[in-house]
Coordinates of C-alpha atoms in Angstrom, one line a residue:
M1286 CA -18.0 -17.4 94.4
A1287 CA -20.6 -15.4 92.5
R1288 CA -18.1 -12.6 92.2
V1289 CA -15.4 -14.9 90.7
S1290 CA -18.0 -16.3 88.3
S1291 CA -18.9 -12.7 87.2
L1292 CA -15.2 -11.9 86.6
L1293 CA -14.6 -15.0 84.6
S1294 CA -17.7 -14.2 82.5
F1295 CA -16.5 -10.7 81.9
S1296 CA -13.0 -11.8 81.0
L1297 CA -14.5 -14.3 78.5
T1298 CA -16.6 -11.6 76.9
L1299 CA -13.5 -9.3 76.5
L1300 CA -11.6 -12.2 75.0
I1301 CA -14.4 -12.9 72.4
F1302 CA -14.6 -9.2 71.6
F1303 CA -10.9 -8.7 71.0
D1304 CA -10.6 -12.0 69.1
G1305 CA -13.5 -10.8 66.8
Y1306 CA -11.9 -7.4 66.4
A1307 CA -8.5 -8.9 65.5
A1308 CA -10.2 -11.2 63.0
Q1309 CA -12.0 -8.2 61.5
Q1310 CA -8.8 -6.3 61.2
G1311 CA -7.2 -9.3 59.5
Q1312 CA -10.0 -9.5 57.0
E1313 CA -9.7 -5.8 56.2
G1314 CA -6.0 -6.3 55.7
Q1315 CA -6.7 -9.1 53.3
Q1316 CA -9.4 -7.0 51.5
F1317 CA -7.0 -4.1 50.9
P1318 CA -3.5 -5.7 50.4
N1319 CA -0.6 -3.4 50.0
E1320 CA -2.9 -0.4 50.2
C1321 CA -0.2 2.1 50.7
Q1322 CA 2.9 0.7 49.0
L1323 CA 4.0 3.9 47.4
D1324 CA 7.7 3.4 46.8
Q1325 CA 7.1 4.0 43.1
L1326 CA 4.4 6.1 41.4
N1327 CA 3.4 6.0 37.8
A1328 CA 1.5 8.1 35.4
L1329 CA -1.7 6.2 34.8
E1330 CA -4.0 5.7 31.8
P1331 CA -7.4 4.0 31.5
S1332 CA -7.5 0.3 32.0
H1333 CA -11.0 -0.3 30.6
V1334 CA -13.1 1.3 27.9
L1335 CA -16.9 1.0 27.7
K1336 CA -18.1 1.9 24.2
S1337 CA -21.6 3.1 23.6
E1338 CA -23.6 4.3 20.6
A1339 CA -22.7 8.0 21.1
G1340 CA -19.5 8.0 23.2
R1341 CA -17.5 6.0 25.6
I1342 CA -16.6 5.7 29.3
E1343 CA -12.9 5.2 30.2
V1344 CA -12.2 3.7 33.6
W1345 CA -9.0 3.7 35.6
D1346 CA -8.1 0.7 37.7
H1347 CA -8.9 1.8 41.3
H1348 CA -7.0 -1.2 42.6
A1349 CA -3.7 0.5 41.5
P1350 CA -1.7 1.1 44.7
Q1351 CA -1.7 4.9 44.4
L1352 CA -5.4 5.1 43.8
R1353 CA -6.2 2.4 46.4
C1354 CA -4.2 4.3 49.0
S1355 CA -5.9 7.6 48.1
G1356 CA -9.3 5.9 48.5
V1357 CA -10.6 7.1 45.1
S1358 CA -11.5 5.9 41.6
F1359 CA -11.4 7.8 38.4
A1360 CA -13.3 7.8 35.1
R1361 CA -13.5 9.9 31.9
Y1362 CA -16.7 10.4 29.9
I1363 CA -16.5 11.3 26.3
I1364 CA -19.9 12.2 24.9
E1365 CA -20.3 12.9 21.2
S1366 CA -22.5 15.6 19.7
K1367 CA -26.2 14.9 20.4
G1368 CA -25.1 12.2 22.8
L1369 CA -27.1 11.6 26.0
Y1370 CA -25.4 10.0 29.0
L1371 CA -28.4 8.2 30.6
P1372 CA -29.3 8.9 34.3
S1373 CA -27.3 7.0 36.9
F1374 CA -26.2 7.4 40.5
F1375 CA -23.3 6.1 42.5
N1376 CA -22.7 4.9 46.1
T1377 CA -20.0 7.6 46.6
A1378 CA -19.6 11.3 46.4
K1379 CA -18.3 12.5 43.1
L1380 CA -16.5 15.7 41.9
S1381 CA -16.3 16.2 38.1
F1382 CA -14.5 18.6 35.8
V1383 CA -15.5 19.6 32.3
A1384 CA -12.3 19.3 30.4
K1385 CA -13.7 20.1 27.0
G1386 CA -16.9 21.1 25.3
R1387 CA -20.3 22.2 26.4
G1388 CA -23.7 20.7 27.2
L1389 CA -26.5 20.3 29.6
M1390 CA -26.6 18.6 33.0
G1391 CA -29.6 17.6 35.1
K1392 CA -29.7 16.1 38.6
V1393 CA -32.7 14.6 40.5
I1394 CA -32.4 15.3 44.2
P1395 CA -34.7 13.2 46.4
G1396 CA -37.6 15.2 47.8
C1397 CA -37.1 18.3 45.7
A1398 CA -39.8 19.9 43.6
E1399 CA -39.9 20.1 39.8
T1400 CA -39.1 23.8 39.5
F1401 CA -38.6 23.9 35.7
Q1402 CA -42.1 23.9 34.1
D1403 CA -43.4 24.4 30.6
S1404 CA -47.0 25.8 30.9
S1405 CA -47.7 26.4 27.2
E1406 CA -50.8 24.3 27.2
F1407 CA -54.1 24.9 29.0
Q1408 CA -56.9 22.6 29.8
P1409 CA -60.4 24.2 30.1
R1410 CA -62.3 23.8 33.4
F1411 CA -66.0 23.6 33.7
E1412 CA -68.1 26.4 32.4
G1413 CA -67.7 29.6 34.4
Q1414 CA -64.5 28.5 36.2
G1415 CA -62.0 29.9 33.7
E1416 CA -59.0 27.9 32.5
R1417 CA -56.8 25.5 34.4
Q1418 CA -53.1 25.4 33.5
R1419 CA -51.7 22.1 32.3
F1420 CA -48.0 21.5 32.1
R1421 CA -46.5 19.9 29.0
D1422 CA -43.6 18.9 31.2
M1423 CA -42.0 19.7 34.5
H1424 CA -38.7 18.5 36.0
Q1425 CA -35.9 19.4 38.3
K1426 CA -33.2 22.0 37.5
V1427 CA -31.2 21.8 34.2
E1428 CA -27.9 23.6 33.9
H1429 CA -25.7 24.7 31.1
I1430 CA -22.1 23.4 31.5
R1431 CA -19.0 24.4 29.7
S1432 CA -15.2 23.8 29.8
G1433 CA -13.8 24.6 33.2
D1434 CA -16.9 23.8 35.2
T1435 CA -16.4 21.8 38.4
I1436 CA -19.5 19.8 39.5
A1437 CA -20.2 18.3 42.9
T1438 CA -22.6 15.4 43.1
T1439 CA -23.7 13.7 46.3
P1440 CA -24.2 9.9 46.7
G1441 CA -27.5 8.5 45.4
V1442 CA -28.3 11.5 43.3
A1443 CA -29.3 10.6 39.7
Q1444 CA -27.4 12.6 37.1
W1445 CA -27.5 12.9 33.3
F1446 CA -25.5 14.9 30.6
Y1447 CA -26.3 15.9 27.1
N1448 CA -23.9 17.3 24.5
D1449 CA -25.6 20.1 22.6
G1450 CA -22.4 21.4 21.0
Q1451 CA -20.5 20.3 17.9
Q1452 CA -17.4 19.1 19.7
P1453 CA -17.1 16.1 22.0
L1454 CA -18.0 16.8 25.6
V1455 CA -15.2 15.4 27.9
I1456 CA -15.9 15.1 31.6
V1457 CA -13.5 13.6 34.2
S1458 CA -14.7 12.5 37.6
V1459 CA -13.2 11.4 40.9
F1460 CA -15.2 9.1 43.2
D1461 CA -14.4 9.2 46.9
L1462 CA -14.5 5.5 47.8
A1463 CA -13.2 6.1 51.3
S1464 CA -15.9 8.6 52.2
H1465 CA -18.0 8.0 55.3
Q1466 CA -21.0 8.3 53.0
N1467 CA -20.0 5.1 51.1
Q1468 CA -21.6 2.4 53.2
L1469 CA -20.4 -0.4 50.9
D1470 CA -17.0 -1.7 50.0
R1471 CA -14.3 0.4 48.3
N1472 CA -15.6 -0.1 44.9
P1473 CA -17.4 2.4 42.7
R1474 CA -20.9 1.0 41.9
P1475 CA -22.9 2.8 39.2
F1476 CA -26.7 2.2 39.3
Y1477 CA -28.3 2.9 35.9
L1478 CA -31.9 4.0 35.6
A1479 CA -32.0 3.4 31.9
G1480 CA -30.0 1.6 29.2
N1481 CA -27.9 -1.5 29.4
N1482 CA -24.2 -2.2 29.2
P1483 CA -23.6 -5.4 27.3
Q1484 CA -19.8 -5.1 27.6
G1485 CA -19.7 -6.1 31.3
Q1486 CA -19.3 -4.5 34.7
V1487 CA -15.7 -3.3 34.6
W1488 CA -16.0 -1.3 37.8
L1489 CA -15.9 -4.5 39.9
Q1490 CA -13.4 -7.4 39.7
G1491 CA -15.1 -10.7 38.8
R1492 CA -18.0 -9.0 36.9
E1493 CA -16.1 -8.1 33.8
Q1494 CA -18.1 -10.7 31.8
Q1495 CA -21.5 -9.9 33.3
P1496 CA -23.6 -7.4 31.3
Q1497 CA -24.8 -4.6 33.5
K1498 CA -28.5 -3.9 33.2
N1499 CA -30.6 -1.0 34.5
I1500 CA -32.5 -1.1 37.8
F1501 CA -35.9 -1.7 36.2
N1502 CA -34.6 -4.9 34.7
G1503 CA -34.5 -6.6 38.1
F1504 CA -38.2 -6.1 38.9
G1505 CA -41.1 -8.1 37.5
P1506 CA -42.9 -6.2 34.7
E1507 CA -46.1 -6.5 36.5
V1508 CA -44.6 -4.7 39.6
I1509 CA -43.4 -1.9 37.4
A1510 CA -46.8 -1.6 35.7
Q1511 CA -48.6 -1.4 39.0
A1512 CA -46.1 1.1 40.5
L1513 CA -46.2 3.5 37.5
K1514 CA -49.8 2.8 36.5
I1515 CA -48.8 1.8 33.0
D1516 CA -49.5 -1.1 30.7
L1517 CA -47.4 -4.3 30.8
K1518 CA -45.8 -3.6 27.4
T1519 CA -44.5 -0.2 28.4
A1520 CA -43.2 -1.7 31.6
Q1521 CA -41.2 -4.2 29.6
Q1522 CA -39.8 -1.4 27.4
L1523 CA -38.4 0.3 30.5
Q1524 CA -36.3 -2.8 31.2
N1525 CA -34.4 -2.2 27.9
Q1526 CA -33.8 -5.9 27.6
E1527 CA -33.1 -5.7 23.8
D1528 CA -31.3 -2.4 23.9
N1529 CA -27.6 -2.7 23.3
R1530 CA -26.8 1.0 22.7
G1531 CA -24.9 1.3 26.0
N1532 CA -25.0 4.1 28.5
I1533 CA -24.5 7.0 26.1
V1534 CA -27.2 7.1 23.4
R1535 CA -27.7 9.4 20.4
V1536 CA -30.7 11.7 20.4
E1537 CA -32.6 11.8 17.2
G1538 CA -34.2 15.2 16.5
P1539 CA -34.4 18.2 18.9
F1540 CA -33.7 17.7 22.6
G1541 CA -36.6 19.7 24.0
V1542 CA -35.9 19.9 27.7
I1543 CA -36.8 23.0 29.6
R1544 CA -33.7 25.1 30.1
P1545 CA -32.8 28.7 30.9
P1546 CA -31.1 30.8 28.2
L1547 CA -27.3 31.1 28.2
R1548 CA -25.9 34.0 30.2
G1549 CA -25.3 36.2 27.2
Q1550 CA -28.8 35.6 26.0
R1551 CA -30.7 36.5 29.1
P1552 CA -32.5 39.8 29.5
Q1553 CA -30.3 42.6 30.8
E1554 CA -32.5 43.3 33.9
E1555 CA -32.0 39.7 35.1
E1556 CA -28.2 40.0 34.8
K1557 CA -28.3 43.3 36.6
E1558 CA -30.4 41.8 39.4
E1559 CA -27.8 39.0 39.8
G1560 CA -25.0 41.5 39.8
R1561 CA -26.6 43.5 42.7
H1562 CA -27.1 40.4 44.8
G1563 CA -24.0 38.4 43.8
R1564 CA -23.9 35.0 42.3
H1565 CA -23.2 33.3 45.6
G1566 CA -26.3 34.7 47.4
N1567 CA -26.4 35.3 51.1
G1568 CA -26.6 31.6 52.1
L1569 CA -29.8 32.0 54.1
E1570 CA -32.2 30.8 51.5
E1571 CA -29.9 28.1 50.2
T1572 CA -31.3 24.6 50.8
I1573 CA -30.2 21.2 49.5
C1574 CA -32.7 21.7 46.6
S1575 CA -31.3 25.1 45.6
A1576 CA -27.7 24.7 46.6
R1577 CA -25.1 25.6 44.0
S1578 CA -23.2 22.6 42.9
T1579 CA -21.2 24.1 40.0
D1580 CA -18.4 26.6 39.7
N1581 CA -16.0 27.5 36.8
L1582 CA -12.2 27.4 37.3
D1583 CA -11.2 28.4 33.8
D1584 CA -11.7 32.2 34.4
P1585 CA -8.3 33.8 35.1
S1586 CA -10.1 36.8 36.6
R1587 CA -11.0 34.7 39.7
A1588 CA -7.5 33.1 40.0
D1589 CA -5.8 32.8 43.4
V1590 CA -2.3 33.1 41.8
Y1591 CA -1.9 35.0 38.5
K1592 CA 1.3 36.1 36.6
P1593 CA 0.7 37.0 32.9
Q1594 CA 4.1 35.7 31.8
L1595 CA 3.8 32.4 33.8
G1596 CA 0.2 31.4 34.2
Y1597 CA -2.4 31.1 36.9
I1598 CA -3.7 28.7 39.6
S1599 CA -7.3 28.7 40.9
T1600 CA -8.7 26.7 43.9
L1601 CA -12.2 25.7 44.7
N1602 CA -13.1 24.7 48.3
S1603 CA -16.1 24.8 50.6
Y1604 CA -15.8 28.5 51.2
D1605 CA -16.4 29.0 47.4
L1606 CA -18.9 26.2 47.0
P1607 CA -20.5 25.2 50.3
I1608 CA -21.7 21.8 49.1
L1609 CA -18.1 20.6 49.1
R1610 CA -18.2 20.7 52.9
F1611 CA -20.8 17.9 52.6
I1612 CA -18.9 15.7 50.1
R1613 CA -15.5 16.5 51.6
L1614 CA -13.7 17.1 48.3
S1615 CA -12.1 20.2 46.7
A1616 CA -10.3 21.1 43.4
L1617 CA -7.4 23.1 42.0
R1618 CA -7.0 24.3 38.4
G1619 CA -3.6 25.2 37.0
S1620 CA -2.4 26.6 33.7
I1621 CA 1.3 27.6 33.2
R1622 CA 3.5 28.5 30.2
Q1623 CA 6.6 26.7 29.0
N1624 CA 9.5 26.7 31.6
A1625 CA 7.2 28.0 34.3
M1626 CA 7.5 26.0 37.5
V1627 CA 5.3 25.5 40.5
L1628 CA 7.5 25.7 43.5
P1629 CA 8.0 22.5 45.6
Q1630 CA 5.0 21.9 47.9
W1631 CA 3.0 19.2 49.7
N1632 CA -0.6 18.7 50.7
A1633 CA -0.9 18.9 54.4
N1634 CA -4.3 17.3 54.9
A1635 CA -5.3 15.6 51.6
N1636 CA -4.4 13.3 48.9
A1637 CA -4.4 14.8 45.4
I1638 CA -5.3 13.2 42.0
L1639 CA -3.6 15.2 39.2
Y1640 CA -5.2 14.9 35.7
V1641 CA -3.5 16.5 32.7
T1642 CA -6.0 18.3 30.5
D1643 CA -3.5 19.8 28.0
G1644 CA 0.2 19.9 27.3
E1645 CA 3.1 18.2 29.1
A1646 CA 5.2 18.7 32.2
Q1647 CA 8.1 17.3 34.1
I1648 CA 7.1 16.2 37.6
Q1649 CA 9.2 15.0 40.5
I1650 CA 7.6 13.6 43.7
V1651 CA 9.5 12.8 46.9
N1652 CA 8.2 10.5 49.7
D1653 CA 8.5 10.4 53.5
N1654 CA 11.8 8.4 53.2
G1655 CA 13.4 11.2 51.1
N1656 CA 13.3 9.1 48.0
R1657 CA 12.2 10.3 44.6
V1658 CA 9.2 8.0 43.8
F1659 CA 8.4 9.7 40.4
D1660 CA 10.6 11.6 38.0
G1661 CA 9.1 11.8 34.5
Q1662 CA 6.9 13.4 32.0
V1663 CA 3.1 13.5 32.2
T1664 CA 1.0 14.2 29.1
Q1665 CA -2.6 15.0 28.2
G1666 CA -5.0 12.3 29.4
Q1667 CA -2.8 10.9 32.1
L1668 CA -3.2 11.1 35.8
I1669 CA -1.0 10.6 38.9
A1670 CA -1.8 10.5 42.6
I1671 CA 0.1 12.7 45.0
P1672 CA -0.2 11.2 48.4
Q1673 CA -0.6 13.4 51.5
G1674 CA 2.7 14.9 52.7
F1675 CA 4.6 13.8 49.5
S1676 CA 6.5 16.9 48.1
V1677 CA 6.0 17.6 44.4
V1678 CA 7.4 20.1 41.8
K1679 CA 6.0 20.7 38.3
R1680 CA 7.7 22.3 35.3
A1681 CA 5.9 22.9 32.0
T1682 CA 7.8 21.5 29.0
S1683 CA 5.2 22.4 26.4
N1684 CA 3.9 25.8 25.3
R1685 CA 1.1 25.5 27.9
F1686 CA 0.6 22.9 30.6
Q1687 CA -3.0 22.7 32.1
W1688 CA -4.1 20.3 34.8
V1689 CA -6.8 19.8 37.4
E1690 CA -6.3 18.3 40.9
F1691 CA -9.0 16.7 42.9
K1692 CA -8.3 16.7 46.7
T1693 CA -9.7 14.5 49.4
N1694 CA -10.5 17.4 51.8
A1695 CA -13.1 20.1 51.5
N1696 CA -10.4 22.7 52.5
A1697 CA -7.1 21.2 51.4
Q1698 CA -4.0 23.0 52.6
I1699 CA -0.6 23.2 51.0
N1700 CA 2.9 24.0 52.5
T1701 CA 5.8 25.1 50.3
L1702 CA 9.5 24.2 50.5
A1703 CA 10.6 27.4 48.8
G1704 CA 9.3 31.0 48.5
R1705 CA 8.1 33.9 50.5
T1706 CA 5.6 31.8 52.6
S1707 CA 7.6 28.6 52.7
V1708 CA 8.6 26.5 55.7
L1709 CA 12.3 27.6 55.2
R1710 CA 11.3 31.3 55.4
G1711 CA 9.6 30.6 58.7
L1712 CA 12.7 28.9 60.2
P1713 CA 15.4 30.8 62.2
L1714 CA 18.7 31.2 60.3
E1715 CA 20.5 29.3 63.2
V1716 CA 18.2 26.3 62.5
I1717 CA 19.0 26.3 58.8
T1718 CA 22.8 26.8 59.4
N1719 CA 23.1 23.9 61.9
G1720 CA 20.5 21.6 60.3
F1721 CA 22.2 21.7 56.8
Q1722 CA 25.8 22.4 58.0
I1723 CA 26.1 25.5 55.8
S1724 CA 27.5 28.9 56.5
P1725 CA 25.3 31.8 57.7
K1726 CA 25.8 33.4 54.3
E1727 CA 24.5 30.4 52.4
A1728 CA 21.7 30.0 54.9
R1729 CA 20.5 33.6 54.1
R1730 CA 20.5 32.7 50.4
V1731 CA 18.5 29.5 51.1
K1732 CA 16.0 31.4 53.1
F1733 CA 15.6 34.7 51.2
N1734 CA 16.6 34.2 47.5
T1735 CA 13.2 33.1 46.3
L1736 CA 10.7 35.9 46.6
E1737 CA 7.8 34.3 44.8
T1738 CA 5.1 32.3 46.6
T1739 CA 3.9 29.8 44.1
L1740 CA 5.1 30.3 40.5
T1741 CA 8.5 31.1 39.2
H1742 CA 10.7 30.8 36.0
S1743 CA 12.5 27.5 35.6
S1744 CA 16.1 28.7 34.7
G1745 CA 19.6 27.4 35.0
P1746 CA 21.5 26.9 38.3
A1747 CA 23.7 29.9 37.6
S1748 CA 20.9 32.3 38.1
Y1749 CA 20.4 31.0 41.7
E1750 CA 23.9 32.1 42.8
R1751 CA 23.0 35.8 43.0
P1752 CA 21.6 36.8 46.4
R1753 CA 18.4 38.8 46.2
V1754 CA 18.7 40.5 49.6
A1755 CA 21.5 42.6 51.1
E1756 CA 23.8 40.6 53.3
A1757 CA 24.7 41.7 56.7

């Protein structure tokens, strides 16, 4: 009897467990409705604009099916000259690309020391004890950034930008909402350490009319005063309650942060020393505090594919920038001339978010059902998601077409449909002949006519009729 009772109790426990699991799955299905309805893709533009004193933040609707399915959100930051994007952090990993301009960037990594110090002032010790150094300021690392830089940022790390150039500084960022490091829902949540945004919280549905304030605003002034050992008036100023400048403010006067000189302005012996040891280092002394988080993709000399008459393609993965292994994102930079074509390919293990930085191109995307889900022009400032496995071909229709792709894998892999390393080149002729019901002669043309691997000229159909290899 006791055994029967135990079995009944166990069965009831299983029933409750599976019922709860089913309910959870149903809730998740309701939370992300039509998450991967990708029968039609569109070139997307920003849905919201947050204006500030010295720039603006343009936000794409991450509830759009193609972004929701990819598990990402996207934003563009436009910072005017002398504009300072105030420090903030996100609940997700972020990969950014400097599309235009130059500036400074700082990040505050928890637990790391302030390694940038200005020791120009001294405070005397007691008589006979010499002088004691007193720092005017000390803070964590500040980097120069320029067009082409790709910047990896981990969740919870506060980051700021400053435009020290004359042209606008334009930065685009992808946020990995589906990351295992995001312990909240699939919404990007910026946490601001300074400033207020009176225009509303456009990142989250239902909060569009609610002004977003900084973190200090939520604490009582007396708590802030006690924690920072400051007076109550200063604590109230940190809350920025009457500040309506937004999240990008204009700096009046010089911006005197401690920074290293630009590469061309450094002493020759320092550059020689870097040249001997390499800019990547040996990896042994690299810690989370000193890890590189920036690499430049606009240098053709480091391209993975380069043809002077066609253009170049550069990739950035965790082998180049080890921190990408932690945030599980990677990037690709492309620049091709008019009528150049990127051969048809697909991402084997990642979704890709393609953002156009300059020019125009004709793009076709084909889904798993063999249907063309996008066939149109994309222009500067637009983006389109390319889901995993969907085949895509790009052809430049302007003098130069430049783009950046953010991929949801630290080491994204592509397969090609045409070319020397394509899937067709790897198939036996008999498989091609029988699979497509074509003659052996045509099968050889299908397999061997395209000798390129990635880039080719986009010419008329007549040029494809000449076989490029001798036929048996």
